[in-house]
């Protein structure tokens, strides 16, 4: 367990200047692999992300009008810019080059401690000492300090829980979702899935943390992959886009219970079970007022004629209104749904699927007179980082096409080439590996 300090205050505006932090390119001289993995990741794009910036500008207008904290979003997206008082303004016009690097090397490795979970309560100590997870690390370029915090999910929890700056409503709770999951109970931390080569499971990464360092049994990777194939794809970061898709395609499983024949005018029932088999948090997670996960179901007769179809997109990219969309819906002070988190006053609904949990969707239709047996059922679980309608509102119609990722299909298509997620036996094995993961990295 990490015990948070009770006396210090989180680092804030004006505590430092940006020239006290090194650009990440300097780190690449010795940590080339880690730098190469980080470059193009959502951490490296945290400040330059076009979608984030569009929402940030809207937040800036509201913040000025309502007296909200101008640093609220930026504490996580450009932390050096905040502690260096280069934010505000929120248009980035005062940001130094190092601040534009988003969540970068020297920021992460000068976090000395944290004042808790959520809204970025980090305490920084920039300078010659770089912090990490190893006690025995040595460097010819800087001093090193080992801290167990770097092996703890609480490190990630600093930014991966978000609370409204005024009413304290939970806006995102990826850390809490993990903390309350079987993964946490079995010692599988965030790093085991998001900082190793395995797709949604721990996998050793033997090698060197630094070019001049000793061979290690396991070295953290720095891709920090999540589910964002939209921004990474649009910004030309194909490696990270590909890994995001792999994560999505190993997070869920579909099981279908349906008849393969029916008589005319018979009521045909179809049950689809959706299980979160690979994510240590709810699916979807993060800023889930934007995320969309939904089921598309098609039942066809022997001639391929559709007898029932649910979950299709219309010509504008809108989801079938009869389909269930798995996400969070916030309500403003008037009880109306909103995707602007600063307007959120309550949670209107939240139907997301927790780790190792399942939901069952029930569908039914009347068998047409002219349909021929046997009938076949196809189900696809789709994911989209944001609604096409909202992206069109922000950037104009046709500016961006939000990709729809097929997370799972029934019947299953050909075997995925990427590492499989947790299955029944796989869950036990992977969780056991996660339990020893801590001991491996501390020993090494």
mmCIF file with all atom_site columns, N, CA and C in Angstrom, residues 384-421:
data_model
loop_
_atom_site.group_PDB
_atom_site.id
_atom_site.type_symbol
_atom_site.label_atom_id
_atom_site.label_alt_id
_atom_site.label_comp_id
_atom_site.label_asym_id
_atom_site.label_entity_id
_atom_site.label_seq_id
_atom_site.pdbx_PDB_ins_code
_atom_site.Cartn_x
_atom_site.Cartn_y
_atom_site.Cartn_z
_atom_site.occupancy
_atom_site.B_iso_or_equiv
_atom_site.pdbx_formal_charge
_atom_site.auth_seq_id
_atom_site.auth_comp_id
_atom_site.auth_asym_id
_atom_site.auth_atom_id
_atom_site.pdbx_PDB_model_num
ATOM 1   N N  . UNK A 1 384 ? -16.370 2.957   -30.381 1.00 0.00 ? 384 UNK A N  1
ATOM 2   C CA . UNK A 1 384 ? -15.988 4.210   -31.023 1.00 0.00 ? 384 UNK A CA 1
ATOM 3   C C  . UNK A 1 384 ? -15.559 5.190   -29.944 1.00 0.00 ? 384 UNK A C  1
ATOM 4   N N  . UNK A 1 385 ? -14.450 5.901   -30.171 1.00 0.00 ? 385 UNK A N  1
ATOM 5   C CA . UNK A 1 385 ? -13.899 6.807   -29.162 1.00 0.00 ? 385 UNK A CA 1
ATOM 6   C C  . UNK A 1 385 ? -14.792 8.008   -28.890 1.00 0.00 ? 385 UNK A C  1
ATOM 7   N N  . UNK A 1 386 ? -15.607 8.365   -29.852 1.00 0.00 ? 386 UNK A N  1
ATOM 8   C CA . UNK A 1 386 ? -16.542 9.487   -29.688 1.00 0.00 ? 386 UNK A CA 1
ATOM 9   C C  . UNK A 1 386 ? -17.624 9.345   -30.738 1.00 0.00 ? 386 UNK A C  1
ATOM 10  N N  . UNK A 1 387 ? -18.761 9.961   -30.483 1.00 0.00 ? 387 UNK A N  1
ATOM 11  C CA . UNK A 1 387 ? -19.838 9.886   -31.473 1.00 0.00 ? 387 UNK A CA 1
ATOM 12  C C  . UNK A 1 387 ? -19.474 10.714  -32.702 1.00 0.00 ? 387 UNK A C  1
ATOM 13  N N  . UNK A 1 388 ? -19.844 10.208  -33.863 1.00 0.00 ? 388 UNK A N  1
ATOM 14  C CA . UNK A 1 388 ? -19.579 10.937  -35.099 1.00 0.00 ? 388 UNK A CA 1
ATOM 15  C C  . UNK A 1 388 ? -20.320 12.268  -35.104 1.00 0.00 ? 388 UNK A C  1
ATOM 16  N N  . UNK A 1 389 ? -21.501 12.272  -34.517 1.00 0.00 ? 389 UNK A N  1
ATOM 17  C CA . UNK A 1 389 ? -22.298 13.502  -34.466 1.00 0.00 ? 389 UNK A CA 1
ATOM 18  C C  . UNK A 1 389 ? -21.560 14.593  -33.693 1.00 0.00 ? 389 UNK A C  1
ATOM 19  N N  . UNK A 1 390 ? -20.974 14.234  -32.542 1.00 0.00 ? 390 UNK A N  1
ATOM 20  C CA . UNK A 1 390 ? -20.265 15.234  -31.753 1.00 0.00 ? 390 UNK A CA 1
ATOM 21  C C  . UNK A 1 390 ? -19.007 15.720  -32.464 1.00 0.00 ? 390 UNK A C  1
ATOM 22  N N  . UNK A 1 391 ? -18.277 14.803  -33.098 1.00 0.00 ? 391 UNK A N  1
ATOM 23  C CA . UNK A 1 391 ? -17.071 15.204  -33.836 1.00 0.00 ? 391 UNK A CA 1
ATOM 24  C C  . UNK A 1 391 ? -17.442 16.149  -34.979 1.00 0.00 ? 391 UNK A C  1
ATOM 25  N N  . UNK A 1 392 ? -18.561 15.874  -35.659 1.00 0.00 ? 392 UNK A N  1
ATOM 26  C CA . UNK A 1 392 ? -19.014 16.769  -36.735 1.00 0.00 ? 392 UNK A CA 1
ATOM 27  C C  . UNK A 1 392 ? -19.383 18.143  -36.185 1.00 0.00 ? 392 UNK A C  1
ATOM 28  N N  . UNK A 1 393 ? -19.971 18.167  -34.990 1.00 0.00 ? 393 UNK A N  1
ATOM 29  C CA . UNK A 1 393 ? -20.327 19.445  -34.369 1.00 0.00 ? 393 UNK A CA 1
ATOM 30  C C  . UNK A 1 393 ? -19.078 20.255  -34.031 1.00 0.00 ? 393 UNK A C  1
ATOM 31  N N  . UNK A 1 394 ? -18.045 19.587  -33.572 1.00 0.00 ? 394 UNK A N  1
ATOM 32  C CA . UNK A 1 394 ? -16.820 20.273  -33.160 1.00 0.00 ? 394 UNK A CA 1
ATOM 33  C C  . UNK A 1 394 ? -15.983 20.761  -34.345 1.00 0.00 ? 394 UNK A C  1
ATOM 34  N N  . UNK A 1 395 ? -15.865 19.913  -35.376 1.00 0.00 ? 395 UNK A N  1
ATOM 35  C CA . UNK A 1 395 ? -14.913 20.196  -36.440 1.00 0.00 ? 395 UNK A CA 1
ATOM 36  C C  . UNK A 1 395 ? -15.535 20.434  -37.809 1.00 0.00 ? 395 UNK A C  1
ATOM 37  N N  . UNK A 1 396 ? -16.835 20.199  -37.932 1.00 0.00 ? 396 UNK A N  1
ATOM 38  C CA . UNK A 1 396 ? -17.479 20.320  -39.229 1.00 0.00 ? 396 UNK A CA 1
ATOM 39  C C  . UNK A 1 396 ? -17.635 18.958  -39.876 1.00 0.00 ? 396 UNK A C  1
ATOM 40  N N  . UNK A 1 397 ? -18.723 18.793  -40.598 1.00 0.00 ? 397 UNK A N  1
ATOM 41  C CA . UNK A 1 397 ? -19.024 17.504  -41.220 1.00 0.00 ? 397 UNK A CA 1
ATOM 42  C C  . UNK A 1 397 ? -17.944 17.129  -42.227 1.00 0.00 ? 397 UNK A C  1
ATOM 43  N N  . UNK A 1 398 ? -17.460 15.922  -42.129 1.00 0.00 ? 398 UNK A N  1
ATOM 44  C CA . UNK A 1 398 ? -16.457 15.434  -43.070 1.00 0.00 ? 398 UNK A CA 1
ATOM 45  C C  . UNK A 1 398 ? -15.024 15.671  -42.653 1.00 0.00 ? 398 UNK A C  1
ATOM 46  N N  . UNK A 1 399 ? -14.804 16.397  -41.571 1.00 0.00 ? 399 UNK A N  1
ATOM 47  C CA . UNK A 1 399 ? -13.427 16.671  -41.129 1.00 0.00 ? 399 UNK A CA 1
ATOM 48  C C  . UNK A 1 399 ? -12.740 15.394  -40.656 1.00 0.00 ? 399 UNK A C  1
ATOM 49  N N  . UNK A 1 400 ? -13.441 14.607  -39.859 1.00 0.00 ? 400 UNK A N  1
ATOM 50  C CA . UNK A 1 400 ? -12.892 13.354  -39.338 1.00 0.00 ? 400 UNK A CA 1
ATOM 51  C C  . UNK A 1 400 ? -13.954 12.262  -39.369 1.00 0.00 ? 400 UNK A C  1
ATOM 52  N N  . UNK A 1 401 ? -13.541 11.082  -39.749 1.00 0.00 ? 401 UNK A N  1
ATOM 53  C CA . UNK A 1 401 ? -14.396 9.901   -39.629 1.00 0.00 ? 401 UNK A CA 1
ATOM 54  C C  . UNK A 1 401 ? -13.902 9.101   -38.436 1.00 0.00 ? 401 UNK A C  1
ATOM 55  N N  . UNK A 1 402 ? -14.731 8.992   -37.410 1.00 0.00 ? 402 UNK A N  1
ATOM 56  C CA . UNK A 1 402 ? -14.328 8.257   -36.216 1.00 0.00 ? 402 UNK A CA 1
ATOM 57  C C  . UNK A 1 402 ? -14.381 6.764   -36.529 1.00 0.00 ? 402 UNK A C  1
ATOM 58  N N  . UNK A 1 403 ? -13.268 6.054   -36.400 1.00 0.00 ? 403 UNK A N  1
ATOM 59  C CA . UNK A 1 403 ? -13.283 4.631   -36.742 1.00 0.00 ? 403 UNK A CA 1
ATOM 60  C C  . UNK A 1 403 ? -14.146 3.822   -35.785 1.00 0.00 ? 403 UNK A C  1
ATOM 61  N N  . UNK A 1 404 ? -14.846 2.848   -36.318 1.00 0.00 ? 404 UNK A N  1
ATOM 62  C CA . UNK A 1 404 ? -15.621 1.905   -35.524 1.00 0.00 ? 404 UNK A CA 1
ATOM 63  C C  . UNK A 1 404 ? -14.808 0.616   -35.441 1.00 0.00 ? 404 UNK A C  1
ATOM 64  N N  . UNK A 1 405 ? -14.418 0.246   -34.236 1.00 0.00 ? 405 UNK A N  1
ATOM 65  C CA . UNK A 1 405 ? -13.597 -0.936  -34.020 1.00 0.00 ? 405 UNK A CA 1
ATOM 66  C C  . UNK A 1 405 ? -14.488 -2.110  -33.624 1.00 0.00 ? 405 UNK A C  1
ATOM 67  N N  . UNK A 1 406 ? -14.300 -3.256  -34.264 1.00 0.00 ? 406 UNK A N  1
ATOM 68  C CA . UNK A 1 406 ? -15.027 -4.470  -33.886 1.00 0.00 ? 406 UNK A CA 1
ATOM 69  C C  . UNK A 1 406 ? -14.281 -5.138  -32.734 1.00 0.00 ? 406 UNK A C  1
ATOM 70  N N  . UNK A 1 407 ? -14.822 -5.026  -31.532 1.00 0.00 ? 407 UNK A N  1
ATOM 71  C CA . UNK A 1 407 ? -14.170 -5.589  -30.357 1.00 0.00 ? 407 UNK A CA 1
ATOM 72  C C  . UNK A 1 407 ? -14.297 -7.100  -30.288 1.00 0.00 ? 407 UNK A C  1
ATOM 73  N N  . UNK A 1 408 ? -15.461 -7.617  -30.618 1.00 0.00 ? 408 UNK A N  1
ATOM 74  C CA . UNK A 1 408 ? -15.709 -9.056  -30.556 1.00 0.00 ? 408 UNK A CA 1
ATOM 75  C C  . UNK A 1 408 ? -16.798 -9.404  -31.557 1.00 0.00 ? 408 UNK A C  1
ATOM 76  N N  . UNK A 1 409 ? -16.755 -10.629 -32.065 1.00 0.00 ? 409 UNK A N  1
ATOM 77  C CA . UNK A 1 409 ? -17.756 -11.070 -33.028 1.00 0.00 ? 409 UNK A CA 1
ATOM 78  C C  . UNK A 1 409 ? -18.268 -12.463 -32.665 1.00 0.00 ? 409 UNK A C  1
ATOM 79  N N  . UNK A 1 410 ? -19.471 -12.760 -33.112 1.00 0.00 ? 410 UNK A N  1
ATOM 80  C CA . UNK A 1 410 ? -20.038 -14.105 -33.014 1.00 0.00 ? 410 UNK A CA 1
ATOM 81  C C  . UNK A 1 410 ? -20.747 -14.415 -34.327 1.00 0.00 ? 410 UNK A C  1
ATOM 82  N N  . UNK A 1 411 ? -20.450 -15.544 -34.990 1.00 0.00 ? 411 UNK A N  1
ATOM 83  C CA . UNK A 1 411 ? -19.404 -16.495 -34.616 1.00 0.00 ? 411 UNK A CA 1
ATOM 84  C C  . UNK A 1 411 ? -18.029 -15.840 -34.680 1.00 0.00 ? 411 UNK A C  1
ATOM 85  N N  . UNK A 1 412 ? -17.092 -16.376 -33.890 1.00 0.00 ? 412 UNK A N  1
ATOM 86  C CA . UNK A 1 412 ? -15.748 -15.806 -33.883 1.00 0.00 ? 412 UNK A CA 1
ATOM 87  C C  . UNK A 1 412 ? -15.122 -15.959 -35.254 1.00 0.00 ? 412 UNK A C  1
ATOM 88  N N  . UNK A 1 413 ? -14.420 -14.887 -35.675 1.00 0.00 ? 413 UNK A N  1
ATOM 89  C CA . UNK A 1 413 ? -13.729 -14.941 -36.950 1.00 0.00 ? 413 UNK A CA 1
ATOM 90  C C  . UNK A 1 413 ? -12.400 -15.649 -36.741 1.00 0.00 ? 413 UNK A C  1
ATOM 91  N N  . UNK A 1 414 ? -11.546 -15.668 -37.733 1.00 0.00 ? 414 UNK A N  1
ATOM 92  C CA . UNK A 1 414 ? -10.278 -16.388 -37.626 1.00 0.00 ? 414 UNK A CA 1
ATOM 93  C C  . UNK A 1 414 ? -9.492  -15.931 -36.409 1.00 0.00 ? 414 UNK A C  1
ATOM 94  N N  . UNK A 1 415 ? -8.651  -16.815 -35.895 1.00 0.00 ? 415 UNK A N  1
ATOM 95  C CA . UNK A 1 415 ? -7.908  -16.542 -34.668 1.00 0.00 ? 415 UNK A CA 1
ATOM 96  C C  . UNK A 1 415 ? -7.127  -15.243 -34.786 1.00 0.00 ? 415 UNK A C  1
ATOM 97  N N  . UNK A 1 416 ? -7.213  -14.428 -33.732 1.00 0.00 ? 416 UNK A N  1
ATOM 98  C CA . UNK A 1 416 ? -6.455  -13.183 -33.709 1.00 0.00 ? 416 UNK A CA 1
ATOM 99  C C  . UNK A 1 416 ? -4.969  -13.499 -33.585 1.00 0.00 ? 416 UNK A C  1
ATOM 100 N N  . UNK A 1 417 ? -4.137  -12.726 -34.264 1.00 0.00 ? 417 UNK A N  1
ATOM 101 C CA . UNK A 1 417 ? -2.698  -12.951 -34.188 1.00 0.00 ? 417 UNK A CA 1
ATOM 102 C C  . UNK A 1 417 ? -2.105  -12.359 -32.925 1.00 0.00 ? 417 UNK A C  1
ATOM 103 N N  . UNK A 1 418 ? -2.816  -11.417 -32.300 1.00 0.00 ? 418 UNK A N  1
ATOM 104 C CA . UNK A 1 418 ? -2.315  -10.799 -31.076 1.00 0.00 ? 418 UNK A CA 1
ATOM 105 C C  . UNK A 1 418 ? -2.535  -11.715 -29.886 1.00 0.00 ? 418 UNK A C  1
ATOM 106 N N  . UNK A 1 419 ? -1.870  -11.387 -28.777 1.00 0.00 ? 419 UNK A N  1
ATOM 107 C CA . UNK A 1 419 ? -1.969  -12.201 -27.575 1.00 0.00 ? 419 UNK A CA 1
ATOM 108 C C  . UNK A 1 419 ? -3.394  -12.231 -27.070 1.00 0.00 ? 419 UNK A C  1
ATOM 109 N N  . UNK A 1 420 ? -3.939  -13.405 -26.779 1.00 0.00 ? 420 UNK A N  1
ATOM 110 C CA . UNK A 1 420 ? -5.329  -13.474 -26.313 1.00 0.00 ? 420 UNK A CA 1
ATOM 111 C C  . UNK A 1 420 ? -5.504  -12.850 -24.948 1.00 0.00 ? 420 UNK A C  1
ATOM 112 N N  . UNK A 1 421 ? -6.731  -12.440 -24.669 1.00 0.00 ? 421 UNK A N  1
ATOM 113 C CA . UNK A 1 421 ? -7.042  -11.872 -23.360 1.00 0.00 ? 421 UNK A CA 1
ATOM 114 C C  . UNK A 1 421 ? -7.314  -12.983 -22.367 1.00 0.00 ? 421 UNK A C  1
#
